[in-house]
Short mmCIF file of C-alpha atoms in Angstrom, two decimals:
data_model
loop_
_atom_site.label_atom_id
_atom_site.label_comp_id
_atom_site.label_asym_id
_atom_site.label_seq_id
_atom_site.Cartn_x
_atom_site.Cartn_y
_atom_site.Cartn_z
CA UNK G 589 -61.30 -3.96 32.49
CA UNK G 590 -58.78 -7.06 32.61
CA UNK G 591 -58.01 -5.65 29.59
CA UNK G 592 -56.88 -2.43 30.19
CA UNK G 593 -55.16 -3.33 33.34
CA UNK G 594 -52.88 -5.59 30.53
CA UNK G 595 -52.41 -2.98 28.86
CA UNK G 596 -51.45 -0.65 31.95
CA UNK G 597 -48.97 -3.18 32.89
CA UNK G 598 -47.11 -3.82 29.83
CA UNK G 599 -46.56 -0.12 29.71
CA UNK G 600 -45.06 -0.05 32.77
CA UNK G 601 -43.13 -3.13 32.12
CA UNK G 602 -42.04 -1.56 29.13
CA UNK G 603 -40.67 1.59 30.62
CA UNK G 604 -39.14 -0.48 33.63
CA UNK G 605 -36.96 -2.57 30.21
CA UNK G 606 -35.91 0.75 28.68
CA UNK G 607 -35.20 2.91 31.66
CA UNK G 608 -32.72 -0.22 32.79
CA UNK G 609 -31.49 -0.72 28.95
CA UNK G 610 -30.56 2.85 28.96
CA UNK G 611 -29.04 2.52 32.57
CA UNK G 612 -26.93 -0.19 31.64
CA UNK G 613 -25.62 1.14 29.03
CA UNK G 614 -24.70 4.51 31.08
CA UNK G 615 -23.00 2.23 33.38
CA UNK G 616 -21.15 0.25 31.30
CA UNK G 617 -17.33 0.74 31.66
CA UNK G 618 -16.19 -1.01 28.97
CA UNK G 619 -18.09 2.16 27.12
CA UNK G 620 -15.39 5.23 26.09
CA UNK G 621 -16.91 8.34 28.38
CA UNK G 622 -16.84 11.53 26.04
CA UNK G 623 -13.25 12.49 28.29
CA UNK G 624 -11.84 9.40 27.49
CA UNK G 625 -11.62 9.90 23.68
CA UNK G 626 -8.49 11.46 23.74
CA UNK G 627 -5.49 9.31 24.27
CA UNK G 628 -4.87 8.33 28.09
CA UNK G 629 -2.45 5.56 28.19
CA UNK G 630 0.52 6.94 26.13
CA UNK G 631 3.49 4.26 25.89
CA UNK G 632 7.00 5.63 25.14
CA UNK G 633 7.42 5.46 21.39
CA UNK G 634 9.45 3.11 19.59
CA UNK G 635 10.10 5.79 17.05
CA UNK G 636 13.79 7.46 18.29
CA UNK G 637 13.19 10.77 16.90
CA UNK G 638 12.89 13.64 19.21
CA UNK G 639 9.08 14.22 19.82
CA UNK G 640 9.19 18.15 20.43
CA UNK G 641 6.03 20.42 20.65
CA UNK G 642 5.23 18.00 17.04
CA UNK G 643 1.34 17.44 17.86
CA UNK G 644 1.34 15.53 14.37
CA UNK G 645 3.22 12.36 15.98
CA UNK G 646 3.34 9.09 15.14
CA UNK G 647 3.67 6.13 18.44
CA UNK G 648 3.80 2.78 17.66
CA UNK G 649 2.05 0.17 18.78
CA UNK G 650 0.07 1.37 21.21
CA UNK G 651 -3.88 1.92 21.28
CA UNK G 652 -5.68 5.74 21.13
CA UNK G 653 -8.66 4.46 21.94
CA UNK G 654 -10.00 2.36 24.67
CA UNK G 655 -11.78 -1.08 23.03
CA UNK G 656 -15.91 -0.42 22.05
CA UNK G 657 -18.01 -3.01 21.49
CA UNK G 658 -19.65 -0.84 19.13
CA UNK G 659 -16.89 0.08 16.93
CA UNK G 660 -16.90 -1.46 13.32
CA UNK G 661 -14.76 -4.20 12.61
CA UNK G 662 -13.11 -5.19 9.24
CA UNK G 663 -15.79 -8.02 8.88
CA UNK G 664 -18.45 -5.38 8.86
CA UNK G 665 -16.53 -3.23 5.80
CA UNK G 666 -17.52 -6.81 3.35
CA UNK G 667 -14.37 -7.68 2.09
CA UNK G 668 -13.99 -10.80 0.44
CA UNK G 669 -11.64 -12.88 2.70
CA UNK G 670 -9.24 -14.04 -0.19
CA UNK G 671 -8.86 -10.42 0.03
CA UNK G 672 -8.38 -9.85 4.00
CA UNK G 673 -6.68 -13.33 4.82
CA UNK G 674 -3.04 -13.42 5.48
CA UNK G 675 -1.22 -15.70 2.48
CA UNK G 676 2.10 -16.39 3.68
CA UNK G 677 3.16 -18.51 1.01
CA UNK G 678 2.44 -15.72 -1.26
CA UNK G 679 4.64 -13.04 0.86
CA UNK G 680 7.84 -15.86 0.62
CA UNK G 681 6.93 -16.20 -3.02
CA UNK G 682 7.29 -12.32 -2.97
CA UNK G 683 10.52 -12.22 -0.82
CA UNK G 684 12.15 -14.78 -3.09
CA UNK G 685 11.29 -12.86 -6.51
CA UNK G 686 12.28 -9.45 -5.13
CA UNK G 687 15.46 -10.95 -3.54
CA UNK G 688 16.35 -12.34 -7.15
CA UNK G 689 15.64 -8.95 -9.10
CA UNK G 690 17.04 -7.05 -6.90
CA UNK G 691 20.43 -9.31 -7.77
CA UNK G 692 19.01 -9.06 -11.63
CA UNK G 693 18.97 -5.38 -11.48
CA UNK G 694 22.79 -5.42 -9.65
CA UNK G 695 23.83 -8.05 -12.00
CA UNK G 696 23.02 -5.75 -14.95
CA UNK G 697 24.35 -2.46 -13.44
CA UNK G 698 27.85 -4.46 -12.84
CA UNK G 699 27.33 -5.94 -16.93
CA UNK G 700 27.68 -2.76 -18.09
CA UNK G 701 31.15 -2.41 -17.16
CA UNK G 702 32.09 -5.20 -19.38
CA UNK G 703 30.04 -4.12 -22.22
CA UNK G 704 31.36 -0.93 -22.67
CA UNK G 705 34.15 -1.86 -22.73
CA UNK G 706 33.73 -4.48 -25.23
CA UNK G 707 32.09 -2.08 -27.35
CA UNK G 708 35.49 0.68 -26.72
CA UNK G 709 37.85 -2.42 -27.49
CA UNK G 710 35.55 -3.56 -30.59
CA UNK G 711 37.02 -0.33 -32.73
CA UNK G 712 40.26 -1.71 -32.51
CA UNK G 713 39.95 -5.75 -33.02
CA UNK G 714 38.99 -5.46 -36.33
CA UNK G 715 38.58 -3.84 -39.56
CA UNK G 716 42.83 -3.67 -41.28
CA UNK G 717 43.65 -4.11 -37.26
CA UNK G 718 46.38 -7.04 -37.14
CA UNK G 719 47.21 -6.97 -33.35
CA UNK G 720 46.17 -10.14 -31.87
CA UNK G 721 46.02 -9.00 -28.36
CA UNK G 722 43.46 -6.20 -29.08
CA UNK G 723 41.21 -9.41 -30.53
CA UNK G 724 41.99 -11.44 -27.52
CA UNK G 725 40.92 -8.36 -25.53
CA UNK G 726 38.06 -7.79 -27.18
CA UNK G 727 36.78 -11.50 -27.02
CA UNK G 728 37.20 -11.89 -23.68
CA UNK G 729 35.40 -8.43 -22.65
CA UNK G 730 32.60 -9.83 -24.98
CA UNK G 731 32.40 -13.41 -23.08
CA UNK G 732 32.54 -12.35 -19.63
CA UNK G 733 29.15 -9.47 -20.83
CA UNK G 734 27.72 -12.47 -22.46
CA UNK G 735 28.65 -14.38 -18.98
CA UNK G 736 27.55 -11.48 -16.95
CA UNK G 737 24.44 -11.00 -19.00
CA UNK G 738 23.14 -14.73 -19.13
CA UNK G 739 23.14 -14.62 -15.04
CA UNK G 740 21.29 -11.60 -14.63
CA UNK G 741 18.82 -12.88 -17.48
CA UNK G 742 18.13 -15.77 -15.17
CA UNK G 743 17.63 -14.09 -12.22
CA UNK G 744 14.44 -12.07 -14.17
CA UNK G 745 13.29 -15.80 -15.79
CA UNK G 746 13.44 -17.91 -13.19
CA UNK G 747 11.87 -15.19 -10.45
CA UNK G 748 8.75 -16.29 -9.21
CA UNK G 749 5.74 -14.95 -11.61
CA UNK G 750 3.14 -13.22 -9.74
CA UNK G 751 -0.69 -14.81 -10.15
CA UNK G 752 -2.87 -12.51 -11.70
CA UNK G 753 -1.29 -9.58 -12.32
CA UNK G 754 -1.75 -7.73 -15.41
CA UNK G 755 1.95 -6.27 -16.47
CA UNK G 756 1.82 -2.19 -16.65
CA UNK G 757 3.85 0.94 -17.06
CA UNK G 758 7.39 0.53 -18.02
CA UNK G 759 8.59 -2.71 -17.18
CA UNK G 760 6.57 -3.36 -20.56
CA UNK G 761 9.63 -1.65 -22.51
CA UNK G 762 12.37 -3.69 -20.38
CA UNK G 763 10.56 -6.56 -21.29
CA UNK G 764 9.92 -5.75 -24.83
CA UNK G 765 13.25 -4.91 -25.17
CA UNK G 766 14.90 -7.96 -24.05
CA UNK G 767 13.22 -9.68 -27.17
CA UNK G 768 16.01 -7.82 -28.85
CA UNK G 769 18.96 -7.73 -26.82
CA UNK G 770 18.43 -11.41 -25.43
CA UNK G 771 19.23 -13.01 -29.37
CA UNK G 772 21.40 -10.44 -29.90
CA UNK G 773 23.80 -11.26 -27.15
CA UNK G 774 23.70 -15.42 -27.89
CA UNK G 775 24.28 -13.88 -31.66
CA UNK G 776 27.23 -11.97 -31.06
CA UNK G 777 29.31 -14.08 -29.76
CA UNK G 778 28.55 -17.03 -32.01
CA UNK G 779 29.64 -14.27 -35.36
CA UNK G 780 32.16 -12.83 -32.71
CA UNK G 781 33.73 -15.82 -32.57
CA UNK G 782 33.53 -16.96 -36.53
CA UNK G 783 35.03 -13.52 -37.31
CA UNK G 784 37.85 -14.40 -35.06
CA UNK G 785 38.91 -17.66 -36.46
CA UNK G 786 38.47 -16.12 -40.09
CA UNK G 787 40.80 -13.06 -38.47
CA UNK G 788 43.40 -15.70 -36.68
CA UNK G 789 43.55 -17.65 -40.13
CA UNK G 790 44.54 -14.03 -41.79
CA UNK G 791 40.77 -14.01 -44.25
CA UNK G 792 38.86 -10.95 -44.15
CA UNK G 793 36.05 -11.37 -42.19
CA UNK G 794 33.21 -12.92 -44.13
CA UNK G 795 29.87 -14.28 -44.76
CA UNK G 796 27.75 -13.99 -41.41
CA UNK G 797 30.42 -13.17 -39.86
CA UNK G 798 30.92 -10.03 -41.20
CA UNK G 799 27.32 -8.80 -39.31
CA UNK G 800 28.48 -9.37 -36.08
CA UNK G 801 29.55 -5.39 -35.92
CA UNK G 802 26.05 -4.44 -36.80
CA UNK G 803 24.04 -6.84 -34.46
CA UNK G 804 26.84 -6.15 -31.34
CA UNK G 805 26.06 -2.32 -31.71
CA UNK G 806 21.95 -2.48 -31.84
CA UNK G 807 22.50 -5.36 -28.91
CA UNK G 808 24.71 -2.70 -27.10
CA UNK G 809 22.29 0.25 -27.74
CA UNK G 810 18.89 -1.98 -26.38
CA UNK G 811 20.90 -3.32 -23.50
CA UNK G 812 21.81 0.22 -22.48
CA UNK G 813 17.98 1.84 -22.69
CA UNK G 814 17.42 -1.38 -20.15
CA UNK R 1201 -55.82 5.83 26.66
CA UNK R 1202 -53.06 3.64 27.61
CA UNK R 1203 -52.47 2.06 23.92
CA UNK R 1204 -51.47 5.62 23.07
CA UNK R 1205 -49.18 5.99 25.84
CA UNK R 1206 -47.41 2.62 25.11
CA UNK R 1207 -47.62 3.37 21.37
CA UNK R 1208 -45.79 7.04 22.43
CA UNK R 1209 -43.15 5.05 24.61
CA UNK R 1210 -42.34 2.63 21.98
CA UNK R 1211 -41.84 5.21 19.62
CA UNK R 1212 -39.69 7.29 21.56
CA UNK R 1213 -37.81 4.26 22.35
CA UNK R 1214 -36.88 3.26 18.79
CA UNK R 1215 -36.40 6.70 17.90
CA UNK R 1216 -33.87 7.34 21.17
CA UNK R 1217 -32.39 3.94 19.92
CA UNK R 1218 -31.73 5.00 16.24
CA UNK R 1219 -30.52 8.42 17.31
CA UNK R 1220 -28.07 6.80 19.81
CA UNK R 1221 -26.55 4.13 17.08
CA UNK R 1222 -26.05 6.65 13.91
CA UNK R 1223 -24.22 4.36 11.38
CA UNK R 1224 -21.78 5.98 8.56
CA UNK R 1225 -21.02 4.74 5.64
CA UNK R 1226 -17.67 5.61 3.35
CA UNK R 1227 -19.37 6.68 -0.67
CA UNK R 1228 -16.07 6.96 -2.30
CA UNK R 1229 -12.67 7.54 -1.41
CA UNK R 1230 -8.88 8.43 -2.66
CA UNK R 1231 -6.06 7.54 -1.09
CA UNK R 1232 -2.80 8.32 -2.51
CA UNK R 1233 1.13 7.73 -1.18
CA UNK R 1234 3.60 10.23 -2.20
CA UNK R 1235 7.25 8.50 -2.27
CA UNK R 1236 10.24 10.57 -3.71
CA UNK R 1237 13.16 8.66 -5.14
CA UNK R 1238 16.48 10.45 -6.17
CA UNK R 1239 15.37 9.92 -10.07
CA UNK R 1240 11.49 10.39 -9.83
CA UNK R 1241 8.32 10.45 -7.88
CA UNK R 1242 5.96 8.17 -7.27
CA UNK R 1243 2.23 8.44 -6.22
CA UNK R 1244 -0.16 5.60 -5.73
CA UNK R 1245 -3.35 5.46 -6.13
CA UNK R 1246 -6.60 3.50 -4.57
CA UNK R 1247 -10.06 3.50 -4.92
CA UNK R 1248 -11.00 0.23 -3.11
CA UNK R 1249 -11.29 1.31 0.04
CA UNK R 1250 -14.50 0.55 2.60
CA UNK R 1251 -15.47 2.45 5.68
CA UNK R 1252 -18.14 2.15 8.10
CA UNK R 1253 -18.69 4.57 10.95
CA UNK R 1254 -20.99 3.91 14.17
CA UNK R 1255 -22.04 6.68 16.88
CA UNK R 1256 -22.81 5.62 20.22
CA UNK R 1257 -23.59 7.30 23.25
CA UNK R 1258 -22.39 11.08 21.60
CA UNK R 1259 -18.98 9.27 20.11
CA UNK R 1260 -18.58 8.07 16.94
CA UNK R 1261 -15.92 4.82 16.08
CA UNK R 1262 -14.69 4.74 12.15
CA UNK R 1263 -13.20 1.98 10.63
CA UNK R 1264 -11.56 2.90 6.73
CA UNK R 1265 -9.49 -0.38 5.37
CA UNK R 1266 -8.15 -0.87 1.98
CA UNK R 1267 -6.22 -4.01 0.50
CA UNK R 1268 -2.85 -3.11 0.03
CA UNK R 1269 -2.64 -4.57 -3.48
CA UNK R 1270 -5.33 -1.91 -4.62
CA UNK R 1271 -2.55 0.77 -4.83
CA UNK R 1272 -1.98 1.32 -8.18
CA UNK R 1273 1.14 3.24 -9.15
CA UNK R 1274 1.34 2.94 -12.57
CA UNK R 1275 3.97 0.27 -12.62
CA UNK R 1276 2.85 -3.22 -12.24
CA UNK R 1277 6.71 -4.05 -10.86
CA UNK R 1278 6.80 -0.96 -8.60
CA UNK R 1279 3.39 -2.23 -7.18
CA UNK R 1280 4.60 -5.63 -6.57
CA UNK R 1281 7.90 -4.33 -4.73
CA UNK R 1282 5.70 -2.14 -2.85
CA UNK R 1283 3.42 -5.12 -1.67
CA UNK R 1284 6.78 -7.27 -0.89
CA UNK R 1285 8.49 -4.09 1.08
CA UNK R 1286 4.90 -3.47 3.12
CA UNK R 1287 4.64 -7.56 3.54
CA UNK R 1288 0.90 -6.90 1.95
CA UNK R 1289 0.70 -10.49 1.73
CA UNK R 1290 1.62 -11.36 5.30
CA UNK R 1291 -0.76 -8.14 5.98
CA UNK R 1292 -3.31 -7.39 3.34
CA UNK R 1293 -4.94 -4.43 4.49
CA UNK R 1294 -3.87 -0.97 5.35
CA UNK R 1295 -6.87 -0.34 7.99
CA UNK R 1296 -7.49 3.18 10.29
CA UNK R 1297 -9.25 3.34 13.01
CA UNK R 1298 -10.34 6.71 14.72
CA UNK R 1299 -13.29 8.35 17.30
CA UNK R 1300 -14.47 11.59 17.51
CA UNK R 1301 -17.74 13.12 18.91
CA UNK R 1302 -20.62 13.38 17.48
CA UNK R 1303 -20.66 17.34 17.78
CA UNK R 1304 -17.44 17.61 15.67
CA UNK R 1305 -19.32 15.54 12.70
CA UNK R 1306 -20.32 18.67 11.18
CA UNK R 1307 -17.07 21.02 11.60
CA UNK R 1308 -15.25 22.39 9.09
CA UNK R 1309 -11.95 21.17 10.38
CA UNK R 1310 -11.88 18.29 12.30
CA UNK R 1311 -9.07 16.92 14.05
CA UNK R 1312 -8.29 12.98 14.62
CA UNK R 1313 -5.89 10.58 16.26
CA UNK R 1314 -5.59 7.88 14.07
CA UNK R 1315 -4.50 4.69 14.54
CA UNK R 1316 -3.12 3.12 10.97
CA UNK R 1317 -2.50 -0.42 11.05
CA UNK R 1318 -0.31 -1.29 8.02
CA UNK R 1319 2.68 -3.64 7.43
CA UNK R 1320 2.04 -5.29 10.60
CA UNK R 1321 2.68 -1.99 12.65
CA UNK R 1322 0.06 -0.25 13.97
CA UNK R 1323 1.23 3.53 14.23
CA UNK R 1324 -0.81 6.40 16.47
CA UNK R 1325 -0.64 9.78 14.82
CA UNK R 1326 -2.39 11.94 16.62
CA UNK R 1327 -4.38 15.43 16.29
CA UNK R 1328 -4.26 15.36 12.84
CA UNK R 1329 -6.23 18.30 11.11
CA UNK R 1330 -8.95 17.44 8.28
CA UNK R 1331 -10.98 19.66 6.13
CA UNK R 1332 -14.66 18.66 5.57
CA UNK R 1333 -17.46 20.27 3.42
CA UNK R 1334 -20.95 19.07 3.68
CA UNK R 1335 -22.97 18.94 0.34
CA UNK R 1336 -26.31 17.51 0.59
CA UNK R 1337 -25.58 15.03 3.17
CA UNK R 1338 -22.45 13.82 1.85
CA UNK R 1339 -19.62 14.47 4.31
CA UNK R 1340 -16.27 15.43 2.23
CA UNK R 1341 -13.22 14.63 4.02
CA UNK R 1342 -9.64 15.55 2.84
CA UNK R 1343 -6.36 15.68 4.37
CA UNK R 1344 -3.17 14.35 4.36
CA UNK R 1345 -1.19 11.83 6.91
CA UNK R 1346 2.56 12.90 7.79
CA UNK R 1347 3.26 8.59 7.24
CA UNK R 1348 7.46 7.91 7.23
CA UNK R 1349 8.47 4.62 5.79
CA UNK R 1350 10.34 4.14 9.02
CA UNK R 1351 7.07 4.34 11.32
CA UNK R 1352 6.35 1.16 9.69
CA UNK R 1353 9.22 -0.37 9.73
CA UNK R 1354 9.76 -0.82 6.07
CA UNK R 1355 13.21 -1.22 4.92
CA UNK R 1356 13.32 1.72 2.08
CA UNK R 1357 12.67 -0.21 -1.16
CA UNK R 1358 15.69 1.41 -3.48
CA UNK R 1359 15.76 1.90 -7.25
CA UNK R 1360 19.37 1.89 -8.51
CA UNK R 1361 20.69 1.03 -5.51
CA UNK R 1362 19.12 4.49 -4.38
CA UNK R 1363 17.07 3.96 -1.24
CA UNK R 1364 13.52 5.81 -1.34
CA UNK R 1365 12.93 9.33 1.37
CA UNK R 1366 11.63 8.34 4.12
CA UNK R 1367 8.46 11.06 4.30
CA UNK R 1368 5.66 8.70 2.50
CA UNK R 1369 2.68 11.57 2.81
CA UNK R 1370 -0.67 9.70 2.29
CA UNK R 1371 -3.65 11.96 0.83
CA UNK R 1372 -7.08 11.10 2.00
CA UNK R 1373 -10.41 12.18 -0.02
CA UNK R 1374 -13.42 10.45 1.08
CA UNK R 1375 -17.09 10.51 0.85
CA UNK R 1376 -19.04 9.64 3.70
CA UNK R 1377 -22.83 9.42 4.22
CA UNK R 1378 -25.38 8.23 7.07
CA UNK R 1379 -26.37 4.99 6.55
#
């Protein structure tokens, strides 16, 4: 009998817990109502454009939905947290290397000037040319390029590397490419300049010298497919 | 007698319980930006995103967040000027958040307000249409966010010194099952 009476109670016990639980949570007004889930508190957006009859718009900073208790948070989506944690060091490191490439790729659209030229003036500075002043043209188109070109080099080298990342797409040409046009443009000018003083001294140009046509043009032609 | 009727209430209790608190869970998902530049166009790609969706009281709250360095564009350099321009590593994930009813779980087009939080922004777009097919449980979702570069406040990465449009469309595809 005691036994059943335990029983008898629990049950009620029981339904008294649930029917409150439920209750509760009924009552709770932290808890969206189904009318609520539409927008209610709609700030002025920071967005200037006109908003119109445009039901696709976009407000910043403000919140659609009232706060739930029950909504998922980002720690419940099992993220690693080197993956979710802020790295500001990292977004500085980022600033500073697109700051410098975006000078690297400025640097290089301004080099081109220079170069073409260089390579226009290069027709007439040598071969049975005698002029002086088309040589003294010529060289110092080619040193302000190689000028030009050994700053915006160093704004790609010395940009900070990213960790990690596996280079794709292609930035792997540029970068192949450079393996050509980088020697070739210390190499000019070094058999620029020998063919010069064999010019000024009235030789035909000679020796080495005599390839610094040949490695200025296939410099020229890798610098300009960038 | 009364062990059954406890046994019945305890039942209907867990069962009222687990039909209250539905859980969702995202299967697989695509999520591409569009950007057009003067000289091309660009779309990237990612795969790594989570979701998790929970249904209480006839509303359901979804959470869908992705690490902004999972786009993949096809360009390790774009990618990295992409995570610089969106401050990815000041803010690493690109999360949504949105609520509908329960009811509208199984139309064929639903409509959302979303609330993206990206860049450090968070942007409301609201009543934004998605189609959804239902295959054997699994919930297909597809659609495509009207995103500008300027809702984020993104200065317009340039190429060139040719500044990217500012219309940066994001297509979703997802996958979603009960949990």
């Amino acid at each position: 009998m005691p036994r059943r009476f335990g029983l008898k109670l629990a049950g009620i016990l029981y339904y008294c817990l649930f029917a409150a639980a439920v209750f509760a949570q009924t009552t709770n007004p932290t808890a969206p109502r189904t009318e609520n889930s539409k927008p209610t508190a709609v700030s002025p957006p920071d967005n200037p454009e006109p908003e119109g009859n445009n039901p696709n718009q976009a407000h910043q900073n403000q919140q659609a939905t009232a706060p739930n208790q029950q909504a998922p948070s980002l720690g419940d989506l099992g993220f690693p947290s080197n993956e979710t944690k802020p790295n500001p060091e990292e977004q500085a490191r980022l600033d500073k290397r697109s700051h410098m490439l975006r000078i690297h790729q400025r640097l290089g659209l301004i080099t081109t000037v220079p170069l073409v030229a260089t390579v226009v003036t290069g027709s007439f500075a040598g071969g049975r040319s005698t002029s002086s002043t088309n040589r003294d043209l010529h060289a110092a188109l080619g040193a302000t390029t190689a000028g030009l070109y050994i700053t915006t080099a160093s704004y790609a080298i010395f940009a900070p590397k990213p960790h990690g990342i596996e280079t794709r797409g292609p930035i792997r040409v540029h970068k192949a490419l450079a393996w050509i046009h980088g020697p070739g443009m210390i190499l000019t000018p070094i058999l620029g300049a020998m063919a010069f003083e064999q010019k000024s001294r009235g030789e035909k140009v000679h020796g080495i010298a005599s390839a610094h046509g040949p490695v200025a043009y296939v410099t020229a032609q890798t610098t300009a497919l960038l | 007698m009364y062990r059954k009727i406890l046994l019945t209430l305890i039942l209907s209790t867990a069962l009222t319980f687990a039909a209250g608190n539905e859980q969702w869970v995202l299967q697989e998902s695509t999520l591409s930006y569009h950007v057009s530049h003067p000289l091309h166009e660009i779309d990237g790609v990612s795969h790594a995103a989570r979701g998790k969706g929970v249904c209480h009281e006839g509303q359901c709250d979804f959470l869908i967040a992705a690490p902004v360095k999972s786009f993949d564009s096809g360009d390790s350099n774009r990618d990295l000027h992409m995570i610089q321009a969106a401050r990815g590593a000041q803010f690493p994930m690109v999360t949504v958040r949105t609520r509908l009813s329960e009811s509208e779980l199984t139309s064929k087009t639903i409509f959302l307000d979303l609330d993206i939080e990206f860049a450090g922004q968070t942007v409301h777009y609201a009543h934004l249409g998605f189609q959804q097919a239902i295959e054997g449980g699994q919930h297909r979702i597809s659609g495509t966010i009207p995103a500008k570069v300027s809702d984020f406040k993104i200065d317009p990465p340039t190429l060139l010194t040719m500044p990217i449009k500012n219309e940066m469309p994001v297509r979703v595809e997802m996958v979603w099952r009960s949990a």
